[in-house]
Amino acid sequence: QSVLTQPPSVSAAPGQKVTISCSGSSSNIANNYVSWYQQLPGTAPKLLIYENNKRPSGIPDRFSGSKSGTSATLGITGLQTGDEADYYCGTWDSSLSAGVFGGGTKLTVL
Amino acid sequence: EVQLVESGGGLVQPGGSLRLSCSASGFTFSSSAMHWVRQAPGKGLEHVSAININGRNTYYTDSMKGRFTISRDNSMNTLYLQMSSLRAEDTAVYYCVKGGPYSSSYMDVWGKGTTVTVSS
């Protein structure tokens, strides 16, 4: 059971928009920055969003992040088949003094 | 180019020990917190341990406390994970991950991972 809660799967058609939610608590999301990671099949995870809504160099602006209270959201617009992957939210938990992740959301682009 | 290369994975019997290493290059190693994150077959990501820039502060997920030890050698640009009392449930791909300036910061570069299999 993951500390952060994500939907197991989401799907949408190419060109459409999708959002992935990540729910936590006051000891993690509410008081720490949230990151999002993309894991393409058979590869290591890659940082997509950091500090709630910032994109590393090279990440297209189709990817966005937001946070409100104990929840965070990843948005992806203009969906492409290459976006099919598992997406994880992550943050620090101040009570556990450890990093925590969501269980992951599998994105299917129909 | 920032690179993290893990080594030391393999097959080990339950109760055994293993030491993972991660060789870092392309960035100022001594200015970055570092992490180990693992992923069991078909499962999600699990944070294993973190270490701050000078190695004085270490953090562990509860199930690893007392069994795993993270350390770093800033003169060698290398991160380590000493694992003991290994269990079948420790079977996973172990990723070395570069963090931001603090242990609680983002994880911005991931290695390709090294596979640990605990089985008799």
mmCIF file with all atom_site columns, C-alpha atoms in Angstrom:
data_model
loop_
_atom_site.group_PDB
_atom_site.id
_atom_site.type_symbol
_atom_site.label_atom_id
_atom_site.label_alt_id
_atom_site.label_comp_id
_atom_site.label_asym_id
_atom_site.label_entity_id
_atom_site.label_seq_id
_atom_site.pdbx_PDB_ins_code
_atom_site.Cartn_x
_atom_site.Cartn_y
_atom_site.Cartn_z
_atom_site.occupancy
_atom_site.B_iso_or_equiv
_atom_site.pdbx_formal_charge
_atom_site.auth_seq_id
_atom_site.auth_comp_id
_atom_site.auth_asym_id
_atom_site.auth_atom_id
_atom_site.pdbx_PDB_model_num
ATOM 1   C CA . GLN A 1 1   ? 0.000  0.000   0.000   1.00 0.00 ? 1   GLN A CA 1
ATOM 2   C CA . SER A 1 2   ? 1.562  3.275   -1.162  1.00 0.00 ? 2   SER A CA 1
ATOM 3   C CA . VAL A 1 3   ? 1.623  6.376   1.014   1.00 0.00 ? 3   VAL A CA 1
ATOM 4   C CA . LEU A 1 4   ? 0.407  8.473   -1.930  1.00 0.00 ? 4   LEU A CA 1
ATOM 5   C CA . THR A 1 5   ? -2.741 7.463   -3.805  1.00 0.00 ? 5   THR A CA 1
ATOM 6   C CA . GLN A 1 6   ? -3.001 7.506   -7.594  1.00 0.00 ? 6   GLN A CA 1
ATOM 7   C CA . PRO A 1 7   ? -5.583 5.987   -9.924  1.00 0.00 ? 7   PRO A CA 1
ATOM 8   C CA . PRO A 1 8   ? -4.278 2.690   -11.351 1.00 0.00 ? 8   PRO A CA 1
ATOM 9   C CA . SER A 1 9   ? -5.025 3.679   -14.927 1.00 0.00 ? 9   SER A CA 1
ATOM 10  C CA . VAL A 1 10  ? -6.251 6.466   -17.169 1.00 0.00 ? 10  VAL A CA 1
ATOM 11  C CA . SER A 1 11  ? -6.873 6.573   -20.886 1.00 0.00 ? 11  SER A CA 1
ATOM 12  C CA . ALA A 1 12  ? -7.654 9.082   -23.597 1.00 0.00 ? 12  ALA A CA 1
ATOM 13  C CA . ALA A 1 13  ? -7.471 9.465   -27.345 1.00 0.00 ? 13  ALA A CA 1
ATOM 14  C CA . PRO A 1 14  ? -4.514 10.968  -29.223 1.00 0.00 ? 14  PRO A CA 1
ATOM 15  C CA . GLY A 1 15  ? -4.599 14.752  -29.140 1.00 0.00 ? 15  GLY A CA 1
ATOM 16  C CA . GLN A 1 16  ? -6.787 14.847  -26.050 1.00 0.00 ? 16  GLN A CA 1
ATOM 17  C CA . LYS A 1 17  ? -5.926 15.920  -22.507 1.00 0.00 ? 17  LYS A CA 1
ATOM 18  C CA . VAL A 1 18  ? -5.630 13.761  -19.413 1.00 0.00 ? 18  VAL A CA 1
ATOM 19  C CA . THR A 1 19  ? -5.055 14.467  -15.736 1.00 0.00 ? 19  THR A CA 1
ATOM 20  C CA . ILE A 1 20  ? -3.581 12.159  -13.098 1.00 0.00 ? 20  ILE A CA 1
ATOM 21  C CA . SER A 1 21  ? -4.279 12.815  -9.445  1.00 0.00 ? 21  SER A CA 1
ATOM 22  C CA . CYS A 1 22  ? -2.063 12.145  -6.453  1.00 0.00 ? 22  CYS A CA 1
ATOM 23  C CA . SER A 1 23  ? -3.487 12.284  -2.946  1.00 0.00 ? 23  SER A CA 1
ATOM 24  C CA . GLY A 1 24  ? -1.467 12.474  0.237   1.00 0.00 ? 24  GLY A CA 1
ATOM 25  C CA . SER A 1 25  ? -1.536 14.067  3.670   1.00 0.00 ? 25  SER A CA 1
ATOM 26  C CA . SER A 1 26  ? -0.243 16.929  5.776   1.00 0.00 ? 26  SER A CA 1
ATOM 27  C CA . SER A 1 27  ? 3.030  15.115  6.429   1.00 0.00 ? 27  SER A CA 1
ATOM 28  C CA . ASN A 1 28  ? 3.904  14.782  2.774   1.00 0.00 ? 28  ASN A CA 1
ATOM 29  C CA . ILE A 1 29  ? 2.232  16.650  -0.096  1.00 0.00 ? 29  ILE A CA 1
ATOM 30  C CA . ALA A 1 30  ? 0.846  19.526  1.959   1.00 0.00 ? 30  ALA A CA 1
ATOM 31  C CA . ASN A 1 31  ? 4.258  20.558  3.269   1.00 0.00 ? 31  ASN A CA 1
ATOM 32  C CA . ASN A 1 32  ? 6.739  19.363  0.671   1.00 0.00 ? 32  ASN A CA 1
ATOM 33  C CA . TYR A 1 33  ? 7.323  19.777  -3.041  1.00 0.00 ? 33  TYR A CA 1
ATOM 34  C CA . VAL A 1 34  ? 5.820  17.196  -5.384  1.00 0.00 ? 34  VAL A CA 1
ATOM 35  C CA . SER A 1 35  ? 7.596  15.617  -8.355  1.00 0.00 ? 35  SER A CA 1
ATOM 36  C CA . TRP A 1 36  ? 6.263  13.537  -11.215 1.00 0.00 ? 36  TRP A CA 1
ATOM 37  C CA . TYR A 1 37  ? 8.116  10.778  -13.016 1.00 0.00 ? 37  TYR A CA 1
ATOM 38  C CA . GLN A 1 38  ? 7.477  9.020   -16.323 1.00 0.00 ? 38  GLN A CA 1
ATOM 39  C CA . GLN A 1 39  ? 8.542  5.418   -16.783 1.00 0.00 ? 39  GLN A CA 1
ATOM 40  C CA . LEU A 1 40  ? 8.379  4.127   -20.334 1.00 0.00 ? 40  LEU A CA 1
ATOM 41  C CA . PRO A 1 41  ? 8.217  0.321   -20.691 1.00 0.00 ? 41  PRO A CA 1
ATOM 42  C CA . GLY A 1 42  ? 11.516 -1.336  -19.841 1.00 0.00 ? 42  GLY A CA 1
ATOM 43  C CA . THR A 1 43  ? 13.301 1.879   -18.886 1.00 0.00 ? 43  THR A CA 1
ATOM 44  C CA . ALA A 1 44  ? 14.266 3.794   -15.773 1.00 0.00 ? 44  ALA A CA 1
ATOM 45  C CA . PRO A 1 45  ? 11.979 6.560   -14.525 1.00 0.00 ? 45  PRO A CA 1
ATOM 46  C CA . LYS A 1 46  ? 12.545 10.085  -15.777 1.00 0.00 ? 46  LYS A CA 1
ATOM 47  C CA . LEU A 1 47  ? 11.789 13.355  -13.982 1.00 0.00 ? 47  LEU A CA 1
ATOM 48  C CA . LEU A 1 48  ? 8.887  15.191  -15.639 1.00 0.00 ? 48  LEU A CA 1
ATOM 49  C CA . ILE A 1 49  ? 7.890  17.811  -13.078 1.00 0.00 ? 49  ILE A CA 1
ATOM 50  C CA . TYR A 1 50  ? 9.666  19.029  -9.964  1.00 0.00 ? 50  TYR A CA 1
ATOM 51  C CA . GLU A 1 51  ? 8.792  21.473  -7.197  1.00 0.00 ? 51  GLU A CA 1
ATOM 52  C CA . ASN A 1 52  ? 5.086  21.045  -7.982  1.00 0.00 ? 52  ASN A CA 1
ATOM 53  C CA . ASN A 1 53  ? 5.013  22.726  -11.383 1.00 0.00 ? 53  ASN A CA 1
ATOM 54  C CA . LYS A 1 54  ? 8.495  23.163  -12.858 1.00 0.00 ? 54  LYS A CA 1
ATOM 55  C CA . ARG A 1 55  ? 9.687  21.322  -15.948 1.00 0.00 ? 55  ARG A CA 1
ATOM 56  C CA . PRO A 1 56  ? 13.290 20.188  -16.380 1.00 0.00 ? 56  PRO A CA 1
ATOM 57  C CA . SER A 1 57  ? 15.047 21.231  -19.531 1.00 0.00 ? 57  SER A CA 1
ATOM 58  C CA . GLY A 1 58  ? 13.812 19.191  -22.492 1.00 0.00 ? 58  GLY A CA 1
ATOM 59  C CA . ILE A 1 59  ? 10.373 18.377  -21.090 1.00 0.00 ? 59  ILE A CA 1
ATOM 60  C CA . PRO A 1 60  ? 7.704  19.818  -23.415 1.00 0.00 ? 60  PRO A CA 1
ATOM 61  C CA . ASP A 1 61  ? 5.102  22.231  -22.078 1.00 0.00 ? 61  ASP A CA 1
ATOM 62  C CA . ARG A 1 62  ? 2.410  19.639  -22.834 1.00 0.00 ? 62  ARG A CA 1
ATOM 63  C CA . PHE A 1 63  ? 3.255  18.378  -19.342 1.00 0.00 ? 63  PHE A CA 1
ATOM 64  C CA . SER A 1 64  ? 2.160  20.465  -16.351 1.00 0.00 ? 64  SER A CA 1
ATOM 65  C CA . GLY A 1 65  ? 1.872  20.062  -12.622 1.00 0.00 ? 65  GLY A CA 1
ATOM 66  C CA . SER A 1 66  ? -0.140 21.663  -9.863  1.00 0.00 ? 66  SER A CA 1
ATOM 67  C CA . LYS A 1 67  ? -0.674 21.235  -6.134  1.00 0.00 ? 67  LYS A CA 1
ATOM 68  C CA . SER A 1 68  ? -3.419 22.195  -3.742  1.00 0.00 ? 68  SER A CA 1
ATOM 69  C CA . GLY A 1 69  ? -3.443 21.199  -0.099  1.00 0.00 ? 69  GLY A CA 1
ATOM 70  C CA . THR A 1 70  ? -2.847 17.469  0.205   1.00 0.00 ? 70  THR A CA 1
ATOM 71  C CA . SER A 1 71  ? -3.301 16.714  -3.506  1.00 0.00 ? 71  SER A CA 1
ATOM 72  C CA . ALA A 1 72  ? -1.332 17.176  -6.684  1.00 0.00 ? 72  ALA A CA 1
ATOM 73  C CA . THR A 1 73  ? -2.200 16.777  -10.328 1.00 0.00 ? 73  THR A CA 1
ATOM 74  C CA . LEU A 1 74  ? -0.247 16.003  -13.487 1.00 0.00 ? 74  LEU A CA 1
ATOM 75  C CA . GLY A 1 75  ? -1.746 17.246  -16.739 1.00 0.00 ? 75  GLY A CA 1
ATOM 76  C CA . ILE A 1 76  ? -0.810 16.093  -20.207 1.00 0.00 ? 76  ILE A CA 1
ATOM 77  C CA . THR A 1 77  ? -2.228 17.801  -23.282 1.00 0.00 ? 77  THR A CA 1
ATOM 78  C CA . GLY A 1 78  ? -1.967 16.878  -26.949 1.00 0.00 ? 78  GLY A CA 1
ATOM 79  C CA . LEU A 1 79  ? -1.599 13.189  -26.091 1.00 0.00 ? 79  LEU A CA 1
ATOM 80  C CA . GLN A 1 80  ? 0.714  11.128  -28.277 1.00 0.00 ? 80  GLN A CA 1
ATOM 81  C CA . THR A 1 81  ? 1.120  7.370   -28.479 1.00 0.00 ? 81  THR A CA 1
ATOM 82  C CA . GLY A 1 82  ? 4.655  7.877   -27.195 1.00 0.00 ? 82  GLY A CA 1
ATOM 83  C CA . ASP A 1 83  ? 3.197  9.158   -23.909 1.00 0.00 ? 83  ASP A CA 1
ATOM 84  C CA . GLU A 1 84  ? 2.009  5.653   -23.026 1.00 0.00 ? 84  GLU A CA 1
ATOM 85  C CA . ALA A 1 85  ? 3.863  4.931   -19.812 1.00 0.00 ? 85  ALA A CA 1
ATOM 86  C CA . ASP A 1 86  ? 3.544  4.590   -16.073 1.00 0.00 ? 86  ASP A CA 1
ATOM 87  C CA . TYR A 1 87  ? 3.455  7.883   -14.186 1.00 0.00 ? 87  TYR A CA 1
ATOM 88  C CA . TYR A 1 88  ? 4.441  8.253   -10.542 1.00 0.00 ? 88  TYR A CA 1
ATOM 89  C CA . CYS A 1 89  ? 4.081  11.122  -8.111  1.00 0.00 ? 89  CYS A CA 1
ATOM 90  C CA . GLY A 1 90  ? 6.672  11.462  -5.384  1.00 0.00 ? 90  GLY A CA 1
ATOM 91  C CA . THR A 1 91  ? 7.511  13.683  -2.457  1.00 0.00 ? 91  THR A CA 1
ATOM 92  C CA . TRP A 1 92  ? 9.180  13.671  0.957   1.00 0.00 ? 92  TRP A CA 1
ATOM 93  C CA . ASP A 1 93  ? 7.276  12.589  4.040   1.00 0.00 ? 93  ASP A CA 1
ATOM 94  C CA . SER A 1 94  ? 8.344  14.668  7.027   1.00 0.00 ? 94  SER A CA 1
ATOM 95  C CA . SER A 1 95  ? 6.900  12.195  9.567   1.00 0.00 ? 95  SER A CA 1
ATOM 96  C CA . LEU A 1 96  ? 8.522  9.142   8.010   1.00 0.00 ? 96  LEU A CA 1
ATOM 97  C CA . SER A 1 97  ? 11.716 11.043  7.114   1.00 0.00 ? 97  SER A CA 1
ATOM 98  C CA . ALA A 1 98  ? 11.762 9.200   3.827   1.00 0.00 ? 98  ALA A CA 1
ATOM 99  C CA . GLY A 1 99  ? 10.772 9.645   0.233   1.00 0.00 ? 99  GLY A CA 1
ATOM 100 C CA . VAL A 1 100 ? 7.348  8.355   -0.753  1.00 0.00 ? 100 VAL A CA 1
ATOM 101 C CA . PHE A 1 101 ? 5.751  7.527   -4.092  1.00 0.00 ? 101 PHE A CA 1
ATOM 102 C CA . GLY A 1 102 ? 2.296  6.898   -5.420  1.00 0.00 ? 102 GLY A CA 1
ATOM 103 C CA . GLY A 1 103 ? 1.439  3.436   -6.684  1.00 0.00 ? 103 GLY A CA 1
ATOM 104 C CA . GLY A 1 104 ? 1.720  4.588   -10.279 1.00 0.00 ? 104 GLY A CA 1
ATOM 105 C CA . THR A 1 105 ? -0.806 5.286   -13.025 1.00 0.00 ? 105 THR A CA 1
ATOM 106 C CA . LYS A 1 106 ? -0.708 3.509   -16.356 1.00 0.00 ? 106 LYS A CA 1
ATOM 107 C CA . LEU A 1 107 ? -1.591 5.857   -19.202 1.00 0.00 ? 107 LEU A CA 1
ATOM 108 C CA . THR A 1 108 ? -3.101 4.336   -22.313 1.00 0.00 ? 108 THR A CA 1
ATOM 109 C CA . VAL A 1 109 ? -3.450 6.446   -25.430 1.00 0.00 ? 109 VAL A CA 1
ATOM 110 C CA . LEU A 1 110 ? -6.265 4.793   -27.345 1.00 0.00 ? 110 LEU A CA 1
ATOM 111 C CA . GLU B 2 1   ? 26.506 14.343  -19.511 1.00 0.00 ? 1   GLU B CA 1
ATOM 112 C CA . VAL B 2 2   ? 25.229 13.287  -16.092 1.00 0.00 ? 2   VAL B CA 1
ATOM 113 C CA . GLN B 2 3   ? 25.667 9.539   -15.618 1.00 0.00 ? 3   GLN B CA 1
ATOM 114 C CA . LEU B 2 4   ? 24.923 7.109   -12.829 1.00 0.00 ? 4   LEU B CA 1
ATOM 115 C CA . VAL B 2 5   ? 26.106 3.534   -13.230 1.00 0.00 ? 5   VAL B CA 1
ATOM 116 C CA . GLU B 2 6   ? 25.045 0.932   -10.701 1.00 0.00 ? 6   GLU B CA 1
ATOM 117 C CA . SER B 2 7   ? 26.867 -2.324  -10.072 1.00 0.00 ? 7   SER B CA 1
ATOM 118 C CA . GLY B 2 8   ? 26.935 -5.138  -7.548  1.00 0.00 ? 8   GLY B CA 1
ATOM 119 C CA . GLY B 2 9   ? 23.555 -6.722  -8.130  1.00 0.00 ? 9   GLY B CA 1
ATOM 120 C CA . GLY B 2 10  ? 23.098 -10.452 -8.484  1.00 0.00 ? 10  GLY B CA 1
ATOM 121 C CA . LEU B 2 11  ? 21.641 -13.606 -6.986  1.00 0.00 ? 11  LEU B CA 1
ATOM 122 C CA . VAL B 2 12  ? 21.925 -14.005 -3.212  1.00 0.00 ? 12  VAL B CA 1
ATOM 123 C CA . GLN B 2 13  ? 20.422 -16.473 -0.782  1.00 0.00 ? 13  GLN B CA 1
ATOM 124 C CA . PRO B 2 14  ? 17.895 -15.407 1.855   1.00 0.00 ? 14  PRO B CA 1
ATOM 125 C CA . GLY B 2 15  ? 19.737 -14.038 4.871   1.00 0.00 ? 15  GLY B CA 1
ATOM 126 C CA . GLY B 2 16  ? 22.727 -13.094 2.755   1.00 0.00 ? 16  GLY B CA 1
ATOM 127 C CA . SER B 2 17  ? 24.408 -9.767  2.083   1.00 0.00 ? 17  SER B CA 1
ATOM 128 C CA . LEU B 2 18  ? 25.187 -7.659  -0.958  1.00 0.00 ? 18  LEU B CA 1
ATOM 129 C CA . ARG B 2 19  ? 26.845 -4.308  -1.572  1.00 0.00 ? 19  ARG B CA 1
ATOM 130 C CA . LEU B 2 20  ? 25.642 -2.090  -4.371  1.00 0.00 ? 20  LEU B CA 1
ATOM 131 C CA . SER B 2 21  ? 27.775 0.683   -5.817  1.00 0.00 ? 21  SER B CA 1
ATOM 132 C CA . CYS B 2 22  ? 26.889 3.659   -7.972  1.00 0.00 ? 22  CYS B CA 1
ATOM 133 C CA . SER B 2 23  ? 29.546 5.527   -9.911  1.00 0.00 ? 23  SER B CA 1
ATOM 134 C CA . ALA B 2 24  ? 28.577 9.122   -10.678 1.00 0.00 ? 24  ALA B CA 1
ATOM 135 C CA . SER B 2 25  ? 29.937 11.469  -13.330 1.00 0.00 ? 25  SER B CA 1
ATOM 136 C CA . GLY B 2 26  ? 29.048 14.669  -15.157 1.00 0.00 ? 26  GLY B CA 1
ATOM 137 C CA . PHE B 2 27  ? 28.010 16.697  -12.106 1.00 0.00 ? 27  PHE B CA 1
ATOM 138 C CA . THR B 2 28  ? 29.345 17.885  -8.756  1.00 0.00 ? 28  THR B CA 1
ATOM 139 C CA . PHE B 2 29  ? 28.649 14.751  -6.736  1.00 0.00 ? 29  PHE B CA 1
ATOM 140 C CA . SER B 2 30  ? 29.407 16.395  -3.397  1.00 0.00 ? 30  SER B CA 1
ATOM 141 C CA . SER B 2 31  ? 26.661 18.991  -3.973  1.00 0.00 ? 31  SER B CA 1
ATOM 142 C CA . SER B 2 32  ? 23.821 16.521  -4.504  1.00 0.00 ? 32  SER B CA 1
ATOM 143 C CA . ALA B 2 33  ? 21.834 14.415  -2.096  1.00 0.00 ? 33  ALA B CA 1
ATOM 144 C CA . MET B 2 34  ? 21.627 10.840  -3.349  1.00 0.00 ? 34  MET B CA 1
ATOM 145 C CA . HIS B 2 35  ? 19.004 8.115   -3.170  1.00 0.00 ? 35  HIS B CA 1
ATOM 146 C CA . TRP B 2 36  ? 18.394 4.447   -3.750  1.00 0.00 ? 36  TRP B CA 1
ATOM 147 C CA . VAL B 2 37  ? 14.951 3.576   -5.102  1.00 0.00 ? 37  VAL B CA 1
ATOM 148 C CA . ARG B 2 38  ? 13.825 0.053   -5.887  1.00 0.00 ? 38  ARG B CA 1
ATOM 149 C CA . GLN B 2 39  ? 11.159 -1.549  -8.038  1.00 0.00 ? 39  GLN B CA 1
ATOM 150 C CA . ALA B 2 40  ? 10.023 -5.119  -7.484  1.00 0.00 ? 40  ALA B CA 1
ATOM 151 C CA . PRO B 2 41  ? 8.996  -7.086  -10.598 1.00 0.00 ? 41  PRO B CA 1
ATOM 152 C CA . GLY B 2 42  ? 5.734  -5.689  -11.936 1.00 0.00 ? 42  GLY B CA 1
ATOM 153 C CA . LYS B 2 43  ? 5.394  -3.281  -9.010  1.00 0.00 ? 43  LYS B CA 1
ATOM 154 C CA . GLY B 2 44  ? 5.759  0.441   -8.385  1.00 0.00 ? 44  GLY B CA 1
ATOM 155 C CA . LEU B 2 45  ? 8.622  2.544   -7.089  1.00 0.00 ? 45  LEU B CA 1
ATOM 156 C CA . GLU B 2 46  ? 9.727  2.289   -3.476  1.00 0.00 ? 46  GLU B CA 1
ATOM 157 C CA . HIS B 2 47  ? 12.149 4.695   -1.829  1.00 0.00 ? 47  HIS B CA 1
ATOM 158 C CA . VAL B 2 48  ? 14.892 2.751   -0.078  1.00 0.00 ? 48  VAL B CA 1
ATOM 159 C CA . SER B 2 49  ? 17.266 5.306   1.386   1.00 0.00 ? 49  SER B CA 1
ATOM 160 C CA . ALA B 2 50  ? 18.641 8.815   1.085   1.00 0.00 ? 50  ALA B CA 1
ATOM 161 C CA . ILE B 2 51  ? 21.873 10.492  2.132   1.00 0.00 ? 51  ILE B CA 1
ATOM 162 C CA . ASN B 2 52  ? 22.699 14.166  2.376   1.00 0.00 ? 52  ASN B CA 1
ATOM 163 C CA . ILE B 2 53  ? 25.595 15.874  0.649   1.00 0.00 ? 53  ILE B CA 1
ATOM 164 C CA . ASN B 2 54  ? 28.239 15.224  3.301   1.00 0.00 ? 54  ASN B CA 1
ATOM 165 C CA . GLY B 2 55  ? 26.995 11.789  4.300   1.00 0.00 ? 55  GLY B CA 1
ATOM 166 C CA . ARG B 2 56  ? 26.235 12.730  7.887   1.00 0.00 ? 56  ARG B CA 1
ATOM 167 C CA . ASN B 2 57  ? 22.460 12.400  7.564   1.00 0.00 ? 57  ASN B CA 1
ATOM 168 C CA . THR B 2 58  ? 20.883 9.201   6.304   1.00 0.00 ? 58  THR B CA 1
ATOM 169 C CA . TYR B 2 59  ? 17.268 8.175   5.916   1.00 0.00 ? 59  TYR B CA 1
ATOM 170 C CA . TYR B 2 60  ? 15.606 4.808   5.426   1.00 0.00 ? 60  TYR B CA 1
ATOM 171 C CA . THR B 2 61  ? 12.166 3.464   4.666   1.00 0.00 ? 61  THR B CA 1
ATOM 172 C CA . ASP B 2 62  ? 10.966 1.494   7.702   1.00 0.00 ? 62  ASP B CA 1
ATOM 173 C CA . SER B 2 63  ? 11.261 -1.976  6.176   1.00 0.00 ? 63  SER B CA 1
ATOM 174 C CA . MET B 2 64  ? 14.970 -1.388  5.443   1.00 0.00 ? 64  MET B CA 1
ATOM 175 C CA . LYS B 2 65  ? 15.991 0.130   8.761   1.00 0.00 ? 65  LYS B CA 1
ATOM 176 C CA . GLY B 2 66  ? 18.606 -1.924  10.544  1.00 0.00 ? 66  GLY B CA 1
ATOM 177 C CA . ARG B 2 67  ? 19.287 -4.060  7.473   1.00 0.00 ? 67  ARG B CA 1
ATOM 178 C CA . PHE B 2 68  ? 20.489 -1.558  4.847   1.00 0.00 ? 68  PHE B CA 1
ATOM 179 C CA . THR B 2 69  ? 23.202 1.076   5.153   1.00 0.00 ? 69  THR B CA 1
ATOM 180 C CA . ILE B 2 70  ? 23.700 3.901   2.697   1.00 0.00 ? 70  ILE B CA 1
ATOM 181 C CA . SER B 2 71  ? 27.028 5.678   2.408   1.00 0.00 ? 71  SER B CA 1
ATOM 182 C CA . ARG B 2 72  ? 28.983 7.824   -0.002  1.00 0.00 ? 72  ARG B CA 1
ATOM 183 C CA . ASP B 2 73  ? 32.564 8.631   -0.889  1.00 0.00 ? 73  ASP B CA 1
ATOM 184 C CA . ASN B 2 74  ? 32.673 12.137  -2.288  1.00 0.00 ? 74  ASN B CA 1
ATOM 185 C CA . SER B 2 75  ? 36.356 11.773  -3.200  1.00 0.00 ? 75  SER B CA 1
ATOM 186 C CA . MET B 2 76  ? 35.459 8.813   -5.426  1.00 0.00 ? 76  MET B CA 1
ATOM 187 C CA . ASN B 2 77  ? 32.078 10.124  -6.641  1.00 0.00 ? 77  ASN B CA 1
ATOM 188 C CA . THR B 2 78  ? 30.512 6.879   -5.491  1.00 0.00 ? 78  THR B CA 1
ATOM 189 C CA . LEU B 2 79  ? 27.359 5.940   -3.633  1.00 0.00 ? 79  LEU B CA 1
ATOM 190 C CA . TYR B 2 80  ? 26.942 2.636   -1.811  1.00 0.00 ? 80  TYR B CA 1
ATOM 191 C CA . LEU B 2 81  ? 24.171 0.512   -0.386  1.00 0.00 ? 81  LEU B CA 1
ATOM 192 C CA . GLN B 2 82  ? 25.157 -2.290  1.975   1.00 0.00 ? 82  GLN B CA 1
ATOM 193 C CA . MET B 2 83  ? 22.305 -4.763  2.256   1.00 0.00 ? 83  MET B CA 1
ATOM 194 C CA . SER B 2 84  ? 22.160 -7.551  4.824   1.00 0.00 ? 84  SER B CA 1
ATOM 195 C CA . SER B 2 85  ? 19.607 -10.057 6.153   1.00 0.00 ? 85  SER B CA 1
ATOM 196 C CA . LEU B 2 86  ? 18.130 -10.090 2.662   1.00 0.00 ? 86  LEU B CA 1
ATOM 197 C CA . ARG B 2 87  ? 14.638 -11.431 2.133   1.00 0.00 ? 87  ARG B CA 1
ATOM 198 C CA . ALA B 2 88  ? 12.762 -12.655 -0.925  1.00 0.00 ? 88  ALA B CA 1
ATOM 199 C CA . GLU B 2 89  ? 10.744 -9.430  -0.871  1.00 0.00 ? 89  GLU B CA 1
ATOM 200 C CA . ASP B 2 90  ? 13.946 -7.439  -1.408  1.00 0.00 ? 90  ASP B CA 1
ATOM 201 C CA . THR B 2 91  ? 14.097 -8.832  -4.952  1.00 0.00 ? 91  THR B CA 1
ATOM 202 C CA . ALA B 2 92  ? 13.953 -5.775  -7.207  1.00 0.00 ? 92  ALA B CA 1
ATOM 203 C CA . VAL B 2 93  ? 15.745 -3.485  -9.585  1.00 0.00 ? 93  VAL B CA 1
ATOM 204 C CA . TYR B 2 94  ? 17.687 -0.983  -7.496  1.00 0.00 ? 94  TYR B CA 1
ATOM 205 C CA . TYR B 2 95  ? 18.113 2.479   -8.973  1.00 0.00 ? 95  TYR B CA 1
ATOM 206 C CA . CYS B 2 96  ? 20.737 5.002   -7.953  1.00 0.00 ? 96  CYS B CA 1
ATOM 207 C CA . VAL B 2 97  ? 19.201 8.456   -8.154  1.00 0.00 ? 97  VAL B CA 1
ATOM 208 C CA . LYS B 2 98  ? 20.709 11.940  -8.043  1.00 0.00 ? 98  LYS B CA 1
ATOM 209 C CA . GLY B 2 99  ? 18.795 14.349  -5.863  1.00 0.00 ? 99  GLY B CA 1
ATOM 210 C CA . GLY B 2 100 ? 18.710 18.069  -5.402  1.00 0.00 ? 100 GLY B CA 1
ATOM 211 C CA . PRO B 2 101 ? 20.726 19.887  -2.755  1.00 0.00 ? 101 PRO B CA 1
ATOM 212 C CA . TYR B 2 102 ? 18.653 18.435  0.069   1.00 0.00 ? 102 TYR B CA 1
ATOM 213 C CA . SER B 2 103 ? 17.557 14.892  0.835   1.00 0.00 ? 103 SER B CA 1
ATOM 214 C CA . SER B 2 104 ? 13.940 16.057  0.609   1.00 0.00 ? 104 SER B CA 1
ATOM 215 C CA . SER B 2 105 ? 14.446 17.582  -2.836  1.00 0.00 ? 105 SER B CA 1
ATOM 216 C CA . TYR B 2 106 ? 13.427 16.137  -6.199  1.00 0.00 ? 106 TYR B CA 1
ATOM 217 C CA . MET B 2 107 ? 15.181 13.160  -7.826  1.00 0.00 ? 107 MET B CA 1
ATOM 218 C CA . ASP B 2 108 ? 16.356 14.406  -11.181 1.00 0.00 ? 108 ASP B CA 1
ATOM 219 C CA . VAL B 2 109 ? 18.627 11.772  -12.721 1.00 0.00 ? 109 VAL B CA 1
ATOM 220 C CA . TRP B 2 110 ? 18.174 8.011   -12.526 1.00 0.00 ? 110 TRP B CA 1
ATOM 221 C CA . GLY B 2 111 ? 20.641 5.264   -13.318 1.00 0.00 ? 111 GLY B CA 1
ATOM 222 C CA . LYS B 2 112 ? 19.632 2.249   -15.396 1.00 0.00 ? 112 LYS B CA 1
ATOM 223 C CA . GLY B 2 113 ? 19.421 0.066   -12.303 1.00 0.00 ? 113 GLY B CA 1
ATOM 224 C CA . THR B 2 114 ? 20.974 -3.151  -11.047 1.00 0.00 ? 114 THR B CA 1
ATOM 225 C CA . THR B 2 115 ? 18.947 -6.282  -10.375 1.00 0.00 ? 115 THR B CA 1
ATOM 226 C CA . VAL B 2 116 ? 18.995 -8.011  -7.001  1.00 0.00 ? 116 VAL B CA 1
ATOM 227 C CA . THR B 2 117 ? 17.424 -11.448 -6.746  1.00 0.00 ? 117 THR B CA 1
ATOM 228 C CA . VAL B 2 118 ? 17.032 -13.066 -3.332  1.00 0.00 ? 118 VAL B CA 1
ATOM 229 C CA . SER B 2 119 ? 16.349 -16.759 -3.729  1.00 0.00 ? 119 SER B CA 1
ATOM 230 C CA . SER B 2 120 ? 17.586 -20.128 -2.585  1.00 0.00 ? 120 SER B CA 1
#
